[in-house]
Tab-separated table of N, CA and C in Angstrom:
chain	number	residue	atom	x	y	z
D	1	MET	N	-16.209	37.323	-75.110
D	1	MET	CA	-14.885	36.716	-75.150
D	1	MET	C	-14.260	36.823	-76.544
D	2	GLY	N	-15.101	36.938	-77.571
D	2	GLY	CA	-14.599	37.030	-78.931
D	2	GLY	C	-13.751	38.273	-79.164
D	3	TRP	N	-14.180	39.408	-78.565
D	3	TRP	CA	-13.408	40.646	-78.728
D	3	TRP	C	-12.051	40.558	-78.050
D	4	LEU	N	-12.005	39.907	-76.911
D	4	LEU	CA	-10.734	39.745	-76.204
D	4	LEU	C	-9.756	38.940	-77.051
D	5	TRP	N	-10.235	37.848	-77.646
D	5	TRP	CA	-9.366	37.044	-78.504
D	5	TRP	C	-8.945	37.817	-79.744
D	6	ALA	N	-9.843	38.616	-80.296
D	6	ALA	CA	-9.501	39.419	-81.470
D	6	ALA	C	-8.390	40.406	-81.131
D	7	ILE	N	-8.464	41.015	-79.962
D	7	ILE	CA	-7.429	41.963	-79.540
D	7	ILE	C	-6.107	41.243	-79.306
D	8	ILE	N	-6.160	40.089	-78.659
D	8	ILE	CA	-4.930	39.335	-78.394
D	8	ILE	C	-4.281	38.877	-79.700
D	9	VAL	N	-5.078	38.318	-80.605
D	9	VAL	CA	-4.540	37.852	-81.886
D	9	VAL	C	-4.004	39.033	-82.695
D	10	GLY	N	-4.727	40.143	-82.701
D	10	GLY	CA	-4.260	41.333	-83.411
D	10	GLY	C	-2.958	41.861	-82.847
D	11	PHE	N	-2.848	41.850	-81.529
D	11	PHE	CA	-1.624	42.296	-80.868
D	11	PHE	C	-0.446	41.418	-81.280
D	12	VAL	N	-0.636	40.103	-81.225
D	12	VAL	CA	0.443	39.172	-81.574
D	12	VAL	C	0.805	39.283	-83.052
D	13	LEU	N	-0.201	39.326	-83.930
D	13	LEU	CA	0.083	39.452	-85.362
D	13	LEU	C	0.787	40.769	-85.678
D	14	GLY	N	0.348	41.851	-85.047
D	14	GLY	CA	0.991	43.141	-85.270
D	14	GLY	C	2.441	43.147	-84.834
D	15	LEU	N	2.708	42.563	-83.672
D	15	LEU	CA	4.095	42.498	-83.198
D	15	LEU	C	4.955	41.599	-84.076
D	16	LEU	N	4.396	40.471	-84.521
D	16	LEU	CA	5.141	39.601	-85.439
D	16	LEU	C	5.437	40.332	-86.750
D	17	ALA	N	4.457	41.060	-87.249
D	17	ALA	CA	4.670	41.815	-88.492
D	17	ALA	C	5.766	42.852	-88.306
D	18	LYS	N	5.744	43.578	-87.176
D	18	LYS	CA	6.789	44.575	-86.928
D	18	LYS	C	8.158	43.930	-86.791
D	19	ALA	N	8.207	42.722	-86.240
D	19	ALA	CA	9.483	42.024	-86.084
D	19	ALA	C	10.028	41.545	-87.429
D	20	ILE	N	9.146	41.201	-88.350
D	20	ILE	CA	9.575	40.678	-89.651
D	20	ILE	C	10.000	41.801	-90.589
D	21	ILE	N	9.313	42.937	-90.515
D	21	ILE	CA	9.608	44.053	-91.410
D	21	ILE	C	10.965	44.645	-91.027
D	22	PRO	N	11.864	44.809	-92.002
D	22	PRO	CA	13.165	45.390	-91.671
D	22	PRO	C	13.043	46.877	-91.335
D	23	GLY	N	13.895	47.329	-90.476
D	23	GLY	CA	13.898	48.736	-90.089
D	23	GLY	C	12.966	49.007	-88.922
D	24	LYS	N	12.885	50.285	-88.570
D	24	LYS	CA	12.053	50.689	-87.444
D	24	LYS	C	10.722	51.208	-87.960
D	25	GLN	N	9.657	50.753	-87.320
D	25	GLN	CA	8.339	51.281	-87.615
D	25	GLN	C	7.987	52.301	-86.545
D	26	HIS	N	7.283	53.337	-86.940
D	26	HIS	CA	7.014	54.454	-86.049
D	26	HIS	C	5.584	54.484	-85.534
D	27	ILE	N	4.795	53.453	-85.825
D	27	ILE	CA	3.407	53.459	-85.390
D	27	ILE	C	3.313	53.048	-83.926
D	28	PRO	N	2.343	53.618	-83.209
D	28	PRO	CA	2.179	53.261	-81.803
D	28	PRO	C	1.594	51.857	-81.647
D	29	LEU	N	1.661	51.346	-80.437
D	29	LEU	CA	1.219	49.984	-80.148
D	29	LEU	C	-0.270	49.793	-80.413
D	30	TRP	N	-1.083	50.795	-80.107
D	30	TRP	CA	-2.524	50.646	-80.341
D	30	TRP	C	-2.825	50.501	-81.828
D	31	LEU	N	-2.090	51.221	-82.681
D	31	LEU	CA	-2.306	51.118	-84.121
D	31	LEU	C	-1.769	49.792	-84.653
D	32	THR	N	-0.673	49.320	-84.083
D	32	THR	CA	-0.140	48.005	-84.448
D	32	THR	C	-1.167	46.922	-84.165
D	33	THR	N	-1.830	47.011	-83.026
D	33	THR	CA	-2.845	46.027	-82.652
D	33	THR	C	-4.036	46.081	-83.602
D	34	ILE	N	-4.504	47.278	-83.917
D	34	ILE	CA	-5.640	47.410	-84.831
D	34	ILE	C	-5.289	46.872	-86.216
D	35	LEU	N	-4.106	47.187	-86.708
D	35	LEU	CA	-3.693	46.679	-88.017
D	35	LEU	C	-3.523	45.165	-87.992
D	36	GLY	N	-3.057	44.613	-86.873
D	36	GLY	CA	-2.977	43.162	-86.729
D	36	GLY	C	-4.358	42.518	-86.743
D	37	MET	N	-5.329	43.169	-86.097
D	37	MET	CA	-6.703	42.659	-86.109
D	37	MET	C	-7.273	42.683	-87.526
D	38	LEU	N	-7.035	43.772	-88.247
D	38	LEU	CA	-7.499	43.865	-89.634
D	38	LEU	C	-6.791	42.838	-90.519
D	39	GLY	N	-5.512	42.583	-90.233
D	39	GLY	CA	-4.783	41.553	-90.966
D	39	GLY	C	-5.363	40.164	-90.738
D	40	ALA	N	-5.798	39.905	-89.512
D	40	ALA	CA	-6.424	38.618	-89.209
D	40	ALA	C	-7.730	38.455	-89.981
D	41	VAL	N	-8.528	39.510	-90.013
D	41	VAL	CA	-9.797	39.460	-90.747
D	41	VAL	C	-9.533	39.299	-92.246
D	42	GLY	N	-8.585	40.083	-92.767
D	42	GLY	CA	-8.254	39.978	-94.186
D	42	GLY	C	-7.664	38.626	-94.543
D	43	GLY	N	-6.805	38.102	-93.681
D	43	GLY	CA	-6.221	36.784	-93.920
D	43	GLY	C	-7.264	35.686	-93.905
D	44	ASN	N	-8.246	35.810	-93.009
D	44	ASN	CA	-9.335	34.830	-92.986
D	44	ASN	C	-10.141	34.887	-94.279
D	45	ALA	N	-10.383	36.086	-94.790
D	45	ALA	CA	-11.129	36.232	-96.043
D	45	ALA	C	-10.357	35.619	-97.208
D	46	ILE	N	-9.062	35.856	-97.248
D	46	ILE	CA	-8.242	35.281	-98.322
D	46	ILE	C	-8.221	33.757	-98.213
D	47	ALA	N	-8.095	33.234	-97.002
D	47	ALA	CA	-8.094	31.782	-96.804
D	47	ALA	C	-9.435	31.176	-97.218
D	48	ARG	N	-10.520	31.861	-96.896
D	48	ARG	CA	-11.847	31.376	-97.288
D	48	ARG	C	-11.961	31.371	-98.811
D	49	TRP	N	-11.477	32.437	-99.460
D	49	TRP	CA	-11.506	32.521	-100.910
D	49	TRP	C	-10.661	31.415	-101.547
D	50	ALA	N	-9.512	31.107	-100.917
D	50	ALA	CA	-8.613	30.066	-101.441
D	50	ALA	C	-9.081	28.657	-101.087
D	51	GLY	N	-10.075	28.546	-100.206
D	51	GLY	CA	-10.606	27.234	-99.845
D	51	GLY	C	-9.797	26.500	-98.788
D	52	VAL	N	-8.999	27.231	-98.011
D	52	VAL	CA	-8.176	26.589	-96.983
D	52	VAL	C	-8.488	27.129	-95.590
D	53	ASP	N	-9.713	27.624	-95.404
D	53	ASP	CA	-10.044	28.226	-94.115
D	53	ASP	C	-10.372	27.187	-93.050
D	54	ALA	N	-10.779	26.014	-93.429
D	54	ALA	CA	-11.121	24.971	-92.452
D	54	ALA	C	-10.506	23.654	-92.908
D	55	THR	N	-9.354	23.338	-92.359
D	55	THR	CA	-8.672	22.099	-92.706
D	55	THR	C	-8.565	21.228	-91.461
D	56	ALA	N	-8.206	19.991	-91.645
D	56	ALA	CA	-8.006	19.092	-90.504
D	56	ALA	C	-6.734	19.506	-89.778
D	57	GLY	N	-6.827	19.643	-88.473
D	57	GLY	CA	-5.657	20.041	-87.690
D	57	GLY	C	-5.512	21.543	-87.628
D	58	ILE	N	-4.280	22.007	-87.605
D	58	ILE	CA	-4.002	23.437	-87.521
D	58	ILE	C	-4.102	24.051	-88.910
D	59	ASP	N	-4.766	25.175	-89.006
D	59	ASP	CA	-4.944	25.856	-90.288
D	59	ASP	C	-3.717	26.709	-90.605
D	60	TRP	N	-2.637	26.057	-90.999
D	60	TRP	CA	-1.385	26.775	-91.246
D	60	TRP	C	-1.524	27.811	-92.339
D	61	TRP	N	-2.198	27.444	-93.419
D	61	TRP	CA	-2.335	28.395	-94.528
D	61	TRP	C	-3.106	29.626	-94.101
D	62	ARG	N	-4.144	29.444	-93.288
D	62	ARG	CA	-4.916	30.587	-92.801
D	62	ARG	C	-4.019	31.508	-91.994
D	63	HIS	N	-3.163	30.940	-91.153
D	63	HIS	CA	-2.249	31.744	-90.343
D	63	HIS	C	-1.211	32.463	-91.209
D	64	VAL	N	-0.740	31.826	-92.247
D	64	VAL	CA	0.206	32.455	-93.175
D	64	VAL	C	-0.459	33.649	-93.859
D	65	PHE	N	-1.700	33.462	-94.310
D	65	PHE	CA	-2.433	34.557	-94.943
D	65	PHE	C	-2.680	35.702	-93.961
D	66	GLN	N	-2.999	35.372	-92.719
D	66	GLN	CA	-3.212	36.404	-91.712
D	66	GLN	C	-1.937	37.207	-91.476
D	67	LEU	N	-0.821	36.521	-91.342
D	67	LEU	CA	0.450	37.209	-91.104
D	67	LEU	C	0.848	38.057	-92.307
D	68	ALA	N	0.669	37.527	-93.510
D	68	ALA	CA	1.006	38.294	-94.714
D	68	ALA	C	0.145	39.553	-94.813
D	69	ALA	N	-1.131	39.438	-94.508
D	69	ALA	CA	-2.010	40.603	-94.539
D	69	ALA	C	-1.610	41.603	-93.459
D	70	ALA	N	-1.249	41.108	-92.273
D	70	ALA	CA	-0.822	42.000	-91.197
D	70	ALA	C	0.470	42.725	-91.575
D	71	ILE	N	1.404	42.026	-92.201
D	71	ILE	CA	2.651	42.661	-92.635
D	71	ILE	C	2.352	43.780	-93.632
D	72	ALA	N	1.509	43.487	-94.615
D	72	ALA	CA	1.173	44.499	-95.616
D	72	ALA	C	0.502	45.706	-94.962
D	73	LEU	N	-0.415	45.469	-94.041
D	73	LEU	CA	-1.114	46.574	-93.393
D	73	LEU	C	-0.200	47.381	-92.479
D	74	VAL	N	0.724	46.719	-91.794
D	74	VAL	CA	1.655	47.455	-90.927
D	74	VAL	C	2.593	48.312	-91.773
D	75	VAL	N	3.042	47.798	-92.903
D	75	VAL	CA	3.897	48.599	-93.796
D	75	VAL	C	3.136	49.822	-94.285
D	76	LEU	N	1.920	49.611	-94.778
D	76	LEU	CA	1.125	50.734	-95.279
D	76	LEU	C	0.733	51.685	-94.154
D	77	GLY	N	0.371	51.127	-93.011
D	77	GLY	CA	0.000	51.959	-91.871
D	77	GLY	C	1.164	52.789	-91.367
D	78	ASP	N	2.356	52.221	-91.364
D	78	ASP	CA	3.528	52.963	-90.921
D	78	ASP	C	3.825	54.113	-91.873
D	79	ARG	N	3.720	53.858	-93.168
D	79	ARG	CA	3.955	54.925	-94.146
D	79	ARG	C	2.929	56.046	-93.984
D	80	ALA	N	1.672	55.684	-93.826
D	80	ALA	CA	0.624	56.696	-93.671
D	80	ALA	C	0.800	57.467	-92.368
D	81	TYR	N	1.096	56.761	-91.282
D	81	TYR	CA	1.272	57.409	-89.984
D	81	TYR	C	2.469	58.359	-90.010
D	82	THR	N	3.569	57.921	-90.623
D	82	THR	CA	4.760	58.764	-90.724
D	82	THR	C	4.475	60.003	-91.571
D	83	ALA	N	3.731	59.845	-92.656
D	83	ALA	CA	3.398	60.983	-93.517
D	83	ALA	C	2.528	61.988	-92.770
D	84	VAL	N	1.549	61.498	-92.026
D	84	VAL	CA	0.674	62.392	-91.260
D	84	VAL	C	1.459	63.110	-90.175
D	85	GLN	N	2.318	62.400	-89.486
D	85	GLN	CA	3.100	63.014	-88.419
D	85	GLN	C	4.069	64.058	-88.964
D	86	SER	N	4.700	63.793	-90.099
D	86	SER	CA	5.630	64.778	-90.665
D	86	SER	C	4.876	65.993	-91.189
D	87	ARG	N	3.667	65.799	-91.695
D	87	ARG	CA	2.853	66.920	-92.151
D	87	ARG	C	2.420	67.783	-90.970
D	88	ARG	N	2.117	67.161	-89.836
D	88	ARG	CA	1.737	67.912	-88.641
D	88	ARG	C	2.912	68.715	-88.092
D	89	ARG	N	4.099	68.166	-88.178
D	89	ARG	CA	5.279	68.866	-87.664
D	89	ARG	C	5.612	70.087	-88.507
D	90	ARG	N	5.350	69.991	-89.811
D	90	ARG	CA	5.624	71.120	-90.709
D	90	ARG	C	4.603	72.238	-90.561
D	91	ALA	N	3.404	71.890	-90.154
D	91	ALA	CA	2.330	72.906	-90.065
D	91	ALA	C	2.432	73.754	-88.828
């Protein structure tokens, strides 16, 4: 069940990141989900490092860190994906 939740959370975080980033992103949905999953893992690590990974109630800071990491990864992933696709078209 853990993998299912990881995929669902990654999907939601990836879509939220794409909605927040201005402009159009060219990455496919499967890559958006994977980057969202990596953002969740990275955000959890940052929250643990900051000491806010387990608080009373809802872990808002952990969620903020997860979303920020997902946004950064979607931006970088979109740039890399676009560069690879344009290089393939030229070849």
